[in-house]
């Protein structure tokens, strides 16, 4: 549940950023990654959110500390 909220919030931020930068090509947009930091207890999870294709997003697990 918490991870889902973090991903949805980051997706909204990513969309907002990309919508304000109309000059970016699709190749550049695919290289933009939004970091997601999720802290749960004593552990920290770091994910990366990117736009793969139109309306297709990818969440990658970067590391856990």
mmCIF file as Biopython writes it, N, C-alpha, C and O atoms, coordinates in Angstrom:
data_model
#
loop_
_atom_site.group_PDB
_atom_site.id
_atom_site.type_symbol
_atom_site.label_atom_id
_atom_site.label_alt_id
_atom_site.label_comp_id
_atom_site.label_asym_id
_atom_site.label_entity_id
_atom_site.label_seq_id
_atom_site.pdbx_PDB_ins_code
_atom_site.Cartn_x
_atom_site.Cartn_y
_atom_site.Cartn_z
_atom_site.occupancy
_atom_site.B_iso_or_equiv
_atom_site.auth_seq_id
_atom_site.auth_asym_id
_atom_site.pdbx_PDB_model_num
ATOM 1   N N  . UNK A ? 1  ? 0.823  -1.190 0.000   1.0 0.0 1  A 1 
ATOM 2   C CA . UNK A ? 1  ? 0.000  0.000  0.000   1.0 0.0 1  A 1 
ATOM 3   C C  . UNK A ? 1  ? 0.868  1.255  0.000   1.0 0.0 1  A 1 
ATOM 4   O O  . UNK A ? 1  ? 0.630  2.168  -0.791  1.0 0.0 1  A 1 
ATOM 5   N N  . UNK A ? 2  ? 1.872  1.313  0.876   1.0 0.0 2  A 1 
ATOM 6   C CA . UNK A ? 2  ? 2.739  2.481  0.946   1.0 0.0 2  A 1 
ATOM 7   C C  . UNK A ? 2  ? 3.546  2.659  -0.335  1.0 0.0 2  A 1 
ATOM 8   O O  . UNK A ? 2  ? 3.715  3.775  -0.826  1.0 0.0 2  A 1 
ATOM 9   N N  . UNK A ? 3  ? 4.042  1.542  -0.873  1.0 0.0 3  A 1 
ATOM 10  C CA . UNK A ? 3  ? 4.817  1.616  -2.110  1.0 0.0 3  A 1 
ATOM 11  C C  . UNK A ? 3  ? 3.930  2.106  -3.255  1.0 0.0 3  A 1 
ATOM 12  O O  . UNK A ? 3  ? 4.372  2.902  -4.084  1.0 0.0 3  A 1 
ATOM 13  N N  . UNK A ? 4  ? 2.699  1.643  -3.303  1.0 0.0 4  A 1 
ATOM 14  C CA . UNK A ? 4  ? 1.770  2.070  -4.344  1.0 0.0 4  A 1 
ATOM 15  C C  . UNK A ? 4  ? 1.539  3.579  -4.274  1.0 0.0 4  A 1 
ATOM 16  O O  . UNK A ? 4  ? 1.533  4.255  -5.303  1.0 0.0 4  A 1 
ATOM 17  N N  . UNK A ? 5  ? 1.349  4.108  -3.066  1.0 0.0 5  A 1 
ATOM 18  C CA . UNK A ? 5  ? 1.160  5.552  -2.909  1.0 0.0 5  A 1 
ATOM 19  C C  . UNK A ? 5  ? 2.382  6.322  -3.370  1.0 0.0 5  A 1 
ATOM 20  O O  . UNK A ? 5  ? 2.252  7.360  -4.019  1.0 0.0 5  A 1 
ATOM 21  N N  . UNK A ? 6  ? 3.568  5.829  -3.043  1.0 0.0 6  A 1 
ATOM 22  C CA . UNK A ? 6  ? 4.808  6.488  -3.460  1.0 0.0 6  A 1 
ATOM 23  C C  . UNK A ? 6  ? 4.948  6.482  -4.979  1.0 0.0 6  A 1 
ATOM 24  O O  . UNK A ? 6  ? 5.352  7.480  -5.574  1.0 0.0 6  A 1 
ATOM 25  N N  . UNK A ? 7  ? 4.615  5.365  -5.597  1.0 0.0 7  A 1 
ATOM 26  C CA . UNK A ? 7  ? 4.723  5.253  -7.050  1.0 0.0 7  A 1 
ATOM 27  C C  . UNK A ? 7  ? 3.724  6.176  -7.740  1.0 0.0 7  A 1 
ATOM 28  O O  . UNK A ? 7  ? 4.074  6.854  -8.706  1.0 0.0 7  A 1 
ATOM 29  N N  . UNK A ? 8  ? 2.487  6.208  -7.255  1.0 0.0 8  A 1 
ATOM 30  C CA . UNK A ? 8  ? 1.470  7.064  -7.874  1.0 0.0 8  A 1 
ATOM 31  C C  . UNK A ? 8  ? 1.815  8.547  -7.729  1.0 0.0 8  A 1 
ATOM 32  O O  . UNK A ? 8  ? 1.603  9.328  -8.656  1.0 0.0 8  A 1 
ATOM 33  N N  . UNK A ? 9  ? 2.341  8.928  -6.578  1.0 0.0 9  A 1 
ATOM 34  C CA . UNK A ? 9  ? 2.754  10.319 -6.373  1.0 0.0 9  A 1 
ATOM 35  C C  . UNK A ? 9  ? 3.915  10.677 -7.289  1.0 0.0 9  A 1 
ATOM 36  O O  . UNK A ? 9  ? 3.918  11.747 -7.897  1.0 0.0 9  A 1 
ATOM 37  N N  . UNK A ? 10 ? 4.890  9.801  -7.393  1.0 0.0 10 A 1 
ATOM 38  C CA . UNK A ? 10 ? 6.038  10.040 -8.270  1.0 0.0 10 A 1 
ATOM 39  C C  . UNK A ? 10 ? 5.617  10.070 -9.736  1.0 0.0 10 A 1 
ATOM 40  O O  . UNK A ? 10 ? 6.171  10.837 -10.523 1.0 0.0 10 A 1 
ATOM 41  N N  . UNK A ? 11 ? 4.653  9.252  -10.103 1.0 0.0 11 A 1 
ATOM 42  C CA . UNK A ? 11 ? 4.127  9.253  -11.477 1.0 0.0 11 A 1 
ATOM 43  C C  . UNK A ? 11 ? 3.499  10.610 -11.793 1.0 0.0 11 A 1 
ATOM 44  O O  . UNK A ? 11 ? 3.699  11.151 -12.880 1.0 0.0 11 A 1 
ATOM 45  N N  . UNK A ? 12 ? 2.752  11.149 -10.858 1.0 0.0 12 A 1 
ATOM 46  C CA . UNK A ? 12 ? 2.134  12.461 -11.059 1.0 0.0 12 A 1 
ATOM 47  C C  . UNK A ? 12 ? 3.199  13.546 -11.202 1.0 0.0 12 A 1 
ATOM 48  O O  . UNK A ? 12 ? 3.072  14.434 -12.045 1.0 0.0 12 A 1 
ATOM 49  N N  . UNK A ? 13 ? 4.250  13.477 -10.379 1.0 0.0 13 A 1 
ATOM 50  C CA . UNK A ? 13 ? 5.347  14.449 -10.479 1.0 0.0 13 A 1 
ATOM 51  C C  . UNK A ? 13 ? 6.090  14.312 -11.805 1.0 0.0 13 A 1 
ATOM 52  O O  . UNK A ? 13 ? 6.420  15.311 -12.446 1.0 0.0 13 A 1 
ATOM 53  N N  . UNK A ? 14 ? 6.348  13.081 -12.209 1.0 0.0 14 A 1 
ATOM 54  C CA . UNK A ? 14 ? 7.040  12.843 -13.477 1.0 0.0 14 A 1 
ATOM 55  C C  . UNK A ? 14 ? 6.219  13.391 -14.648 1.0 0.0 14 A 1 
ATOM 56  O O  . UNK A ? 14 ? 6.764  14.044 -15.538 1.0 0.0 14 A 1 
ATOM 57  N N  . UNK A ? 15 ? 4.930  13.128 -14.648 1.0 0.0 15 A 1 
ATOM 58  C CA . UNK A ? 15 ? 4.060  13.642 -15.710 1.0 0.0 15 A 1 
ATOM 59  C C  . UNK A ? 15 ? 4.059  15.166 -15.726 1.0 0.0 15 A 1 
ATOM 60  O O  . UNK A ? 15 ? 4.088  15.779 -16.793 1.0 0.0 15 A 1 
ATOM 61  N N  . UNK A ? 16 ? 4.025  15.772 -14.557 1.0 0.0 16 A 1 
ATOM 62  C CA . UNK A ? 16 ? 4.026  17.230 -14.461 1.0 0.0 16 A 1 
ATOM 63  C C  . UNK A ? 16 ? 5.316  17.819 -15.026 1.0 0.0 16 A 1 
ATOM 64  O O  . UNK A ? 16 ? 5.286  18.799 -15.769 1.0 0.0 16 A 1 
ATOM 65  N N  . UNK A ? 17 ? 6.437  17.219 -14.670 1.0 0.0 17 A 1 
ATOM 66  C CA . UNK A ? 17 ? 7.738  17.690 -15.161 1.0 0.0 17 A 1 
ATOM 67  C C  . UNK A ? 17 ? 7.822  17.553 -16.682 1.0 0.0 17 A 1 
ATOM 68  O O  . UNK A ? 17 ? 8.247  18.478 -17.374 1.0 0.0 17 A 1 
ATOM 69  N N  . UNK A ? 18 ? 7.417  16.403 -17.187 1.0 0.0 18 A 1 
ATOM 70  C CA . UNK A ? 18 ? 7.513  16.162 -18.628 1.0 0.0 18 A 1 
ATOM 71  C C  . UNK A ? 18 ? 6.554  17.056 -19.418 1.0 0.0 18 A 1 
ATOM 72  O O  . UNK A ? 18 ? 6.869  17.457 -20.538 1.0 0.0 18 A 1 
ATOM 73  N N  . UNK A ? 19 ? 5.401  17.366 -18.853 1.0 0.0 19 A 1 
ATOM 74  C CA . UNK A ? 19 ? 4.446  18.242 -19.533 1.0 0.0 19 A 1 
ATOM 75  C C  . UNK A ? 19 ? 4.933  19.682 -19.617 1.0 0.0 19 A 1 
ATOM 76  O O  . UNK A ? 19 ? 4.545  20.409 -20.532 1.0 0.0 19 A 1 
ATOM 77  N N  . UNK A ? 20 ? 5.767  20.104 -18.691 1.0 0.0 20 A 1 
ATOM 78  C CA . UNK A ? 20 ? 6.286  21.475 -18.738 1.0 0.0 20 A 1 
ATOM 79  C C  . UNK A ? 20 ? 7.476  21.603 -19.674 1.0 0.0 20 A 1 
ATOM 80  O O  . UNK A ? 20 ? 7.863  22.718 -20.026 1.0 0.0 20 A 1 
ATOM 81  N N  . UNK A ? 21 ? 8.056  20.500 -20.080 1.0 0.0 21 A 1 
ATOM 82  C CA . UNK A ? 21 ? 9.222  20.505 -20.963 1.0 0.0 21 A 1 
ATOM 83  C C  . UNK A ? 21 ? 8.828  19.978 -22.337 1.0 0.0 21 A 1 
ATOM 84  O O  . UNK A ? 21 ? 9.192  18.865 -22.716 1.0 0.0 21 A 1 
ATOM 85  N N  . UNK A ? 22 ? 8.091  20.778 -23.068 1.0 0.0 22 A 1 
ATOM 86  C CA . UNK A ? 22 ? 7.555  20.369 -24.368 1.0 0.0 22 A 1 
ATOM 87  C C  . UNK A ? 22 ? 8.637  20.131 -25.420 1.0 0.0 22 A 1 
ATOM 88  O O  . UNK A ? 22 ? 8.391  19.455 -26.419 1.0 0.0 22 A 1 
ATOM 89  N N  . UNK A ? 23 ? 9.838  20.686 -25.201 1.0 0.0 23 A 1 
ATOM 90  C CA . UNK A ? 23 ? 10.915 20.583 -26.183 1.0 0.0 23 A 1 
ATOM 91  C C  . UNK A ? 23 ? 11.616 19.228 -26.172 1.0 0.0 23 A 1 
ATOM 92  O O  . UNK A ? 23 ? 12.404 18.943 -27.075 1.0 0.0 23 A 1 
ATOM 93  N N  . UNK A ? 24 ? 11.353 18.393 -25.185 1.0 0.0 24 A 1 
ATOM 94  C CA . UNK A ? 24 ? 12.050 17.112 -25.067 1.0 0.0 24 A 1 
ATOM 95  C C  . UNK A ? 24 ? 11.535 16.111 -26.095 1.0 0.0 24 A 1 
ATOM 96  O O  . UNK A ? 24 ? 10.330 15.978 -26.310 1.0 0.0 24 A 1 
ATOM 97  N N  . UNK A ? 25 ? 12.465 15.420 -26.717 1.0 0.0 25 A 1 
ATOM 98  C CA . UNK A ? 25 ? 12.101 14.379 -27.679 1.0 0.0 25 A 1 
ATOM 99  C C  . UNK A ? 25 ? 11.755 13.088 -26.928 1.0 0.0 25 A 1 
ATOM 100 O O  . UNK A ? 25 ? 12.056 12.959 -25.741 1.0 0.0 25 A 1 
ATOM 101 N N  . UNK A ? 26 ? 11.136 12.154 -27.608 1.0 0.0 26 A 1 
ATOM 102 C CA . UNK A ? 26 ? 10.760 10.894 -26.968 1.0 0.0 26 A 1 
ATOM 103 C C  . UNK A ? 26 ? 11.985 10.107 -26.510 1.0 0.0 26 A 1 
ATOM 104 O O  . UNK A ? 26 ? 11.915 9.383  -25.516 1.0 0.0 26 A 1 
ATOM 105 N N  . UNK A ? 27 ? 13.105 10.239 -27.220 1.0 0.0 27 A 1 
ATOM 106 C CA . UNK A ? 27 ? 14.329 9.543  -26.809 1.0 0.0 27 A 1 
ATOM 107 C C  . UNK A ? 27 ? 14.852 10.091 -25.485 1.0 0.0 27 A 1 
ATOM 108 O O  . UNK A ? 27 ? 15.314 9.331  -24.633 1.0 0.0 27 A 1 
ATOM 109 N N  . UNK A ? 28 ? 14.781 11.396 -25.316 1.0 0.0 28 A 1 
ATOM 110 C CA . UNK A ? 28 ? 15.238 12.007 -24.067 1.0 0.0 28 A 1 
ATOM 111 C C  . UNK A ? 28 ? 14.276 11.667 -22.931 1.0 0.0 28 A 1 
ATOM 112 O O  . UNK A ? 28 ? 14.711 11.383 -21.815 1.0 0.0 28 A 1 
ATOM 113 N N  . UNK A ? 29 ? 12.981 11.694 -23.207 1.0 0.0 29 A 1 
ATOM 114 C CA . UNK A ? 29 ? 11.980 11.393 -22.180 1.0 0.0 29 A 1 
ATOM 115 C C  . UNK A ? 29 ? 12.186 9.993  -21.616 1.0 0.0 29 A 1 
ATOM 116 O O  . UNK A ? 29 ? 12.016 9.781  -20.416 1.0 0.0 29 A 1 
ATOM 117 N N  . UNK A ? 30 ? 12.550 9.038  -22.463 1.0 0.0 30 A 1 
ATOM 118 C CA . UNK A ? 30 ? 12.764 7.664  -22.001 1.0 0.0 30 A 1 
ATOM 119 C C  . UNK A ? 30 ? 13.971 7.540  -21.073 1.0 0.0 30 A 1 
ATOM 120 O O  . UNK A ? 30 ? 14.092 6.552  -20.349 1.0 0.0 30 A 1 
ATOM 121 N N  . UNK A ? 31 ? 14.866 8.534  -21.086 1.0 0.0 31 A 1 
ATOM 122 C CA . UNK A ? 31 ? 16.054 8.507  -20.232 1.0 0.0 31 A 1 
ATOM 123 C C  . UNK A ? 31 ? 15.839 9.191  -18.885 1.0 0.0 31 A 1 
ATOM 124 O O  . UNK A ? 31 ? 16.700 9.126  -18.008 1.0 0.0 31 A 1 
ATOM 125 N N  . UNK A ? 32 ? 14.692 9.846  -18.722 1.0 0.0 32 A 1 
ATOM 126 C CA . UNK A ? 32 ? 14.404 10.550 -17.468 1.0 0.0 32 A 1 
ATOM 127 C C  . UNK A ? 32 ? 13.943 9.540  -16.428 1.0 0.0 32 A 1 
ATOM 128 O O  . UNK A ? 32 ? 13.037 8.746  -16.682 1.0 0.0 32 A 1 
ATOM 129 N N  . UNK A ? 33 ? 14.570 9.571  -15.254 1.0 0.0 33 A 1 
ATOM 130 C CA . UNK A ? 33 ? 14.210 8.674  -14.154 1.0 0.0 33 A 1 
ATOM 131 C C  . UNK A ? 33 ? 13.834 9.498  -12.930 1.0 0.0 33 A 1 
ATOM 132 O O  . UNK A ? 33 ? 14.540 10.436 -12.560 1.0 0.0 33 A 1 
ATOM 133 N N  . UNK A ? 34 ? 12.719 9.142  -12.308 1.0 0.0 34 A 1 
ATOM 134 C CA . UNK A ? 34 ? 12.258 9.799  -11.095 1.0 0.0 34 A 1 
ATOM 135 C C  . UNK A ? 34 ? 12.616 8.904  -9.913  1.0 0.0 34 A 1 
ATOM 136 O O  . UNK A ? 34 ? 12.151 7.766  -9.841  1.0 0.0 34 A 1 
ATOM 137 N N  . UNK A ? 35 ? 13.433 9.397  -8.988  1.0 0.0 35 A 1 
ATOM 138 C CA . UNK A ? 35 ? 13.778 8.556  -7.835  1.0 0.0 35 A 1 
ATOM 139 C C  . UNK A ? 35 ? 12.611 8.467  -6.849  1.0 0.0 35 A 1 
ATOM 140 O O  . UNK A ? 35 ? 11.882 9.435  -6.634  1.0 0.0 35 A 1 
ATOM 141 N N  . UNK A ? 36 ? 12.459 7.304  -6.268  1.0 0.0 36 A 1 
ATOM 142 C CA . UNK A ? 36 ? 11.458 7.084  -5.222  1.0 0.0 36 A 1 
ATOM 143 C C  . UNK A ? 36 ? 12.203 6.528  -4.016  1.0 0.0 36 A 1 
ATOM 144 O O  . UNK A ? 36 ? 12.851 5.486  -4.104  1.0 0.0 36 A 1 
ATOM 145 N N  . UNK A ? 37 ? 12.108 7.222  -2.902  1.0 0.0 37 A 1 
ATOM 146 C CA . UNK A ? 37 ? 12.752 6.760  -1.664  1.0 0.0 37 A 1 
ATOM 147 C C  . UNK A ? 37 ? 11.639 6.391  -0.692  1.0 0.0 37 A 1 
ATOM 148 O O  . UNK A ? 37 ? 10.814 7.228  -0.326  1.0 0.0 37 A 1 
ATOM 149 N N  . UNK A ? 38 ? 11.629 5.144  -0.284  1.0 0.0 38 A 1 
ATOM 150 C CA . UNK A ? 38 ? 10.587 4.632  0.602   1.0 0.0 38 A 1 
ATOM 151 C C  . UNK A ? 38 ? 11.252 4.115  1.874   1.0 0.0 38 A 1 
ATOM 152 O O  . UNK A ? 38 ? 12.039 3.170  1.835   1.0 0.0 38 A 1 
ATOM 153 N N  . UNK A ? 39 ? 10.931 4.739  2.987   1.0 0.0 39 A 1 
ATOM 154 C CA . UNK A ? 39 ? 11.510 4.336  4.272   1.0 0.0 39 A 1 
ATOM 155 C C  . UNK A ? 39 ? 10.451 3.583  5.054   1.0 0.0 39 A 1 
ATOM 156 O O  . UNK A ? 39 ? 9.343  4.073  5.271   1.0 0.0 39 A 1 
ATOM 157 N N  . UNK A ? 40 ? 10.817 2.377  5.472   1.0 0.0 40 A 1 
ATOM 158 C CA . UNK A ? 40 ? 9.900  1.526  6.217   1.0 0.0 40 A 1 
ATOM 159 C C  . UNK A ? 40 ? 10.665 0.945  7.406   1.0 0.0 40 A 1 
ATOM 160 O O  . UNK A ? 40 ? 11.494 0.048  7.251   1.0 0.0 40 A 1 
ATOM 161 N N  . UNK A ? 41 ? 10.378 1.464  8.571   1.0 0.0 41 A 1 
ATOM 162 C CA . UNK A ? 41 ? 11.096 1.030  9.764   1.0 0.0 41 A 1 
ATOM 163 C C  . UNK A ? 41 ? 12.544 1.466  9.693   1.0 0.0 41 A 1 
ATOM 164 O O  . UNK A ? 41 ? 12.837 2.655  9.565   1.0 0.0 41 A 1 
ATOM 165 N N  . UNK A ? 42 ? 13.438 0.518  9.775   1.0 0.0 42 A 1 
ATOM 166 C CA . UNK A ? 42 ? 14.870 0.831  9.706   1.0 0.0 42 A 1 
ATOM 167 C C  . UNK A ? 42 ? 15.453 0.585  8.320   1.0 0.0 42 A 1 
ATOM 168 O O  . UNK A ? 42 ? 16.661 0.712  8.123   1.0 0.0 42 A 1 
ATOM 169 N N  . UNK A ? 43 ? 14.606 0.237  7.367   1.0 0.0 43 A 1 
ATOM 170 C CA . UNK A ? 43 ? 15.077 -0.025 6.005   1.0 0.0 43 A 1 
ATOM 171 C C  . UNK A ? 43 ? 14.667 1.092  5.063   1.0 0.0 43 A 1 
ATOM 172 O O  . UNK A ? 43 ? 13.622 1.722  5.232   1.0 0.0 43 A 1 
ATOM 173 N N  . UNK A ? 44 ? 15.511 1.322  4.071   1.0 0.0 44 A 1 
ATOM 174 C CA . UNK A ? 44 ? 15.262 2.337  3.054   1.0 0.0 44 A 1 
ATOM 175 C C  . UNK A ? 44 ? 15.302 1.656  1.684   1.0 0.0 44 A 1 
ATOM 176 O O  . UNK A ? 44 ? 16.289 1.017  1.320   1.0 0.0 44 A 1 
ATOM 177 N N  . UNK A ? 45 ? 14.222 1.806  0.948   1.0 0.0 45 A 1 
ATOM 178 C CA . UNK A ? 45 ? 14.121 1.219  -0.383  1.0 0.0 45 A 1 
ATOM 179 C C  . UNK A ? 45 ? 14.222 2.347  -1.407  1.0 0.0 45 A 1 
ATOM 180 O O  . UNK A ? 45 ? 13.544 3.366  -1.280  1.0 0.0 45 A 1 
ATOM 181 N N  . UNK A ? 46 ? 15.056 2.167  -2.408  1.0 0.0 46 A 1 
ATOM 182 C CA . UNK A ? 46 ? 15.211 3.170  -3.456  1.0 0.0 46 A 1 
ATOM 183 C C  . UNK A ? 46 ? 14.799 2.542  -4.781  1.0 0.0 46 A 1 
ATOM 184 O O  . UNK A ? 46 ? 15.314 1.502  -5.192  1.0 0.0 46 A 1 
ATOM 185 N N  . UNK A ? 47 ? 13.846 3.214  -5.439  1.0 0.0 47 A 1 
ATOM 186 C CA . UNK A ? 47 ? 13.327 2.758  -6.717  1.0 0.0 47 A 1 
ATOM 187 C C  . UNK A ? 47 ? 13.530 3.852  -7.757  1.0 0.0 47 A 1 
ATOM 188 O O  . UNK A ? 47 ? 13.814 5.002  -7.420  1.0 0.0 47 A 1 
ATOM 189 N N  . UNK A ? 48 ? 13.383 3.486  -8.999  1.0 0.0 48 A 1 
ATOM 190 C CA . UNK A ? 48 ? 13.475 4.435  -10.098 1.0 0.0 48 A 1 
ATOM 191 C C  . UNK A ? 48 ? 12.238 4.261  -10.983 1.0 0.0 48 A 1 
ATOM 192 O O  . UNK A ? 48 ? 11.908 3.149  -11.397 1.0 0.0 48 A 1 
ATOM 193 N N  . UNK A ? 49 ? 11.560 5.375  -11.267 1.0 0.0 49 A 1 
ATOM 194 C CA . UNK A ? 49 ? 10.375 5.356  -12.119 1.0 0.0 49 A 1 
ATOM 195 C C  . UNK A ? 49 ? 10.698 6.041  -13.433 1.0 0.0 49 A 1 
ATOM 196 O O  . UNK A ? 49 ? 11.244 7.145  -13.446 1.0 0.0 49 A 1 
ATOM 197 N N  . UNK A ? 50 ? 10.364 5.394  -14.532 1.0 0.0 50 A 1 
ATOM 198 C CA . UNK A ? 50 ? 10.608 5.996  -15.844 1.0 0.0 50 A 1 
ATOM 199 C C  . UNK A ? 50 ? 9.427  5.716  -16.763 1.0 0.0 50 A 1 
ATOM 200 O O  . UNK A ? 50 ? 8.653  4.783  -16.548 1.0 0.0 50 A 1 
ATOM 201 N N  . UNK A ? 51 ? 9.312  6.544  -17.783 1.0 0.0 51 A 1 
ATOM 202 C CA . UNK A ? 51 ? 8.274  6.388  -18.790 1.0 0.0 51 A 1 
ATOM 203 C C  . UNK A ? 51 ? 8.878  5.616  -19.958 1.0 0.0 51 A 1 
ATOM 204 O O  . UNK A ? 51 ? 9.769  6.119  -20.643 1.0 0.0 51 A 1 
ATOM 205 N N  . UNK A ? 52 ? 8.402  4.410  -20.183 1.0 0.0 52 A 1 
ATOM 206 C CA . UNK A ? 52 ? 8.951  3.536  -21.217 1.0 0.0 52 A 1 
ATOM 207 C C  . UNK A ? 52 ? 8.317  3.842  -22.574 1.0 0.0 52 A 1 
ATOM 208 O O  . UNK A ? 52 ? 9.005  3.907  -23.593 1.0 0.0 52 A 1 
ATOM 209 N N  . UNK A ? 53 ? 7.026  4.024  -22.570 1.0 0.0 53 A 1 
ATOM 210 C CA . UNK A ? 53 ? 6.261  4.315  -23.786 1.0 0.0 53 A 1 
ATOM 211 C C  . UNK A ? 53 ? 5.042  5.113  -23.346 1.0 0.0 53 A 1 
ATOM 212 O O  . UNK A ? 53 ? 4.854  5.343  -22.151 1.0 0.0 53 A 1 
ATOM 213 N N  . UNK A ? 54 ? 4.229  5.529  -24.273 1.0 0.0 54 A 1 
ATOM 214 C CA . UNK A ? 54 ? 3.052  6.313  -23.918 1.0 0.0 54 A 1 
ATOM 215 C C  . UNK A ? 54 ? 2.163  5.512  -22.960 1.0 0.0 54 A 1 
ATOM 216 O O  . UNK A ? 54 ? 1.689  4.428  -23.300 1.0 0.0 54 A 1 
ATOM 217 N N  . UNK A ? 55 ? 1.946  6.053  -21.770 1.0 0.0 55 A 1 
ATOM 218 C CA . UNK A ? 55 ? 1.134  5.440  -20.713 1.0 0.0 55 A 1 
ATOM 219 C C  . UNK A ? 55 ? 1.716  4.130  -20.164 1.0 0.0 55 A 1 
ATOM 220 O O  . UNK A ? 55 ? 0.998  3.366  -19.518 1.0 0.0 55 A 1 
ATOM 221 N N  . UNK A ? 56 ? 3.000  3.861  -20.409 1.0 0.0 56 A 1 
ATOM 222 C CA . UNK A ? 56 ? 3.657  2.659  -19.887 1.0 0.0 56 A 1 
ATOM 223 C C  . UNK A ? 56 ? 4.840  3.099  -19.030 1.0 0.0 56 A 1 
ATOM 224 O O  . UNK A ? 56 ? 5.781  3.721  -19.521 1.0 0.0 56 A 1 
ATOM 225 N N  . UNK A ? 57 ? 4.775  2.766  -17.745 1.0 0.0 57 A 1 
ATOM 226 C CA . UNK A ? 57 ? 5.809  3.171  -16.796 1.0 0.0 57 A 1 
ATOM 227 C C  . UNK A ? 57 ? 6.560  1.938  -16.293 1.0 0.0 57 A 1 
ATOM 228 O O  . UNK A ? 57 ? 6.044  0.821  -16.310 1.0 0.0 57 A 1 
ATOM 229 N N  . UNK A ? 58 ? 7.780  2.174  -15.852 1.0 0.0 58 A 1 
ATOM 230 C CA . UNK A ? 58 ? 8.616  1.091  -15.326 1.0 0.0 58 A 1 
ATOM 231 C C  . UNK A ? 58 ? 9.145  1.503  -13.958 1.0 0.0 58 A 1 
ATOM 232 O O  . UNK A ? 58 ? 9.711  2.585  -13.805 1.0 0.0 58 A 1 
ATOM 233 N N  . UNK A ? 59 ? 8.961  0.641  -12.968 1.0 0.0 59 A 1 
ATOM 234 C CA . UNK A ? 59 ? 9.533  0.851  -11.629 1.0 0.0 59 A 1 
ATOM 235 C C  . UNK A ? 59 ? 10.633 -0.184 -11.454 1.0 0.0 59 A 1 
ATOM 236 O O  . UNK A ? 59 ? 10.393 -1.388 -11.545 1.0 0.0 59 A 1 
ATOM 237 N N  . UNK A ? 60 ? 11.847 0.305  -11.201 1.0 0.0 60 A 1 
ATOM 238 C CA . UNK A ? 60 ? 12.982 -0.594 -10.995 1.0 0.0 60 A 1 
ATOM 239 C C  . UNK A ? 60 ? 13.490 -0.472 -9.572  1.0 0.0 60 A 1 
ATOM 240 O O  . UNK A ? 60 ? 13.583 0.627  -9.024  1.0 0.0 60 A 1 
ATOM 241 N N  . UNK A ? 61 ? 13.816 -1.602 -8.982  1.0 0.0 61 A 1 
ATOM 242 C CA . UNK A ? 61 ? 14.403 -1.641 -7.652  1.0 0.0 61 A 1 
ATOM 243 C C  . UNK A ? 61 ? 15.878 -1.314 -7.779  1.0 0.0 61 A 1 
ATOM 244 O O  . UNK A ? 61 ? 16.636 -2.076 -8.379  1.0 0.0 61 A 1 
ATOM 245 N N  . UNK A ? 62 ? 16.298 -0.169 -7.212  1.0 0.0 62 A 1 
ATOM 246 C CA . UNK A ? 62 ? 17.697 0.252  -7.322  1.0 0.0 62 A 1 
ATOM 247 C C  . UNK A ? 62 ? 18.524 -0.362 -6.203  1.0 0.0 62 A 1 
ATOM 248 O O  . UNK A ? 62 ? 19.549 -0.993 -6.460  1.0 0.0 62 A 1 
ATOM 249 N N  . UNK A ? 63 ? 18.081 -0.181 -4.955  1.0 0.0 63 A 1 
ATOM 250 C CA . UNK A ? 63 ? 18.793 -0.810 -3.842  1.0 0.0 63 A 1 
ATOM 251 C C  . UNK A ? 63 ? 17.969 -0.729 -2.561  1.0 0.0 63 A 1 
ATOM 252 O O  . UNK A ? 63 ? 16.987 0.008  -2.474  1.0 0.0 63 A 1 
ATOM 253 N N  . UNK A ? 64 ? 18.392 -1.501 -1.582  1.0 0.0 64 A 1 
ATOM 254 C CA . UNK A ? 64 ? 17.788 -1.499 -0.263  1.0 0.0 64 A 1 
ATOM 255 C C  . UNK A ? 64 ? 18.894 -1.294 0.755   1.0 0.0 64 A 1 
ATOM 256 O O  . UNK A ? 64 ? 19.915 -1.981 0.731   1.0 0.0 64 A 1 
ATOM 257 N N  . UNK A ? 65 ? 18.678 -0.339 1.648   1.0 0.0 65 A 1 
ATOM 258 C CA . UNK A ? 65 ? 19.681 -0.059 2.687   1.0 0.0 65 A 1 
ATOM 259 C C  . UNK A ? 65 ? 19.124 -0.382 4.045   1.0 0.0 65 A 1 
ATOM 260 O O  . UNK A ? 65 ? 19.813 -0.214 5.051   1.0 0.0 65 A 1 
#
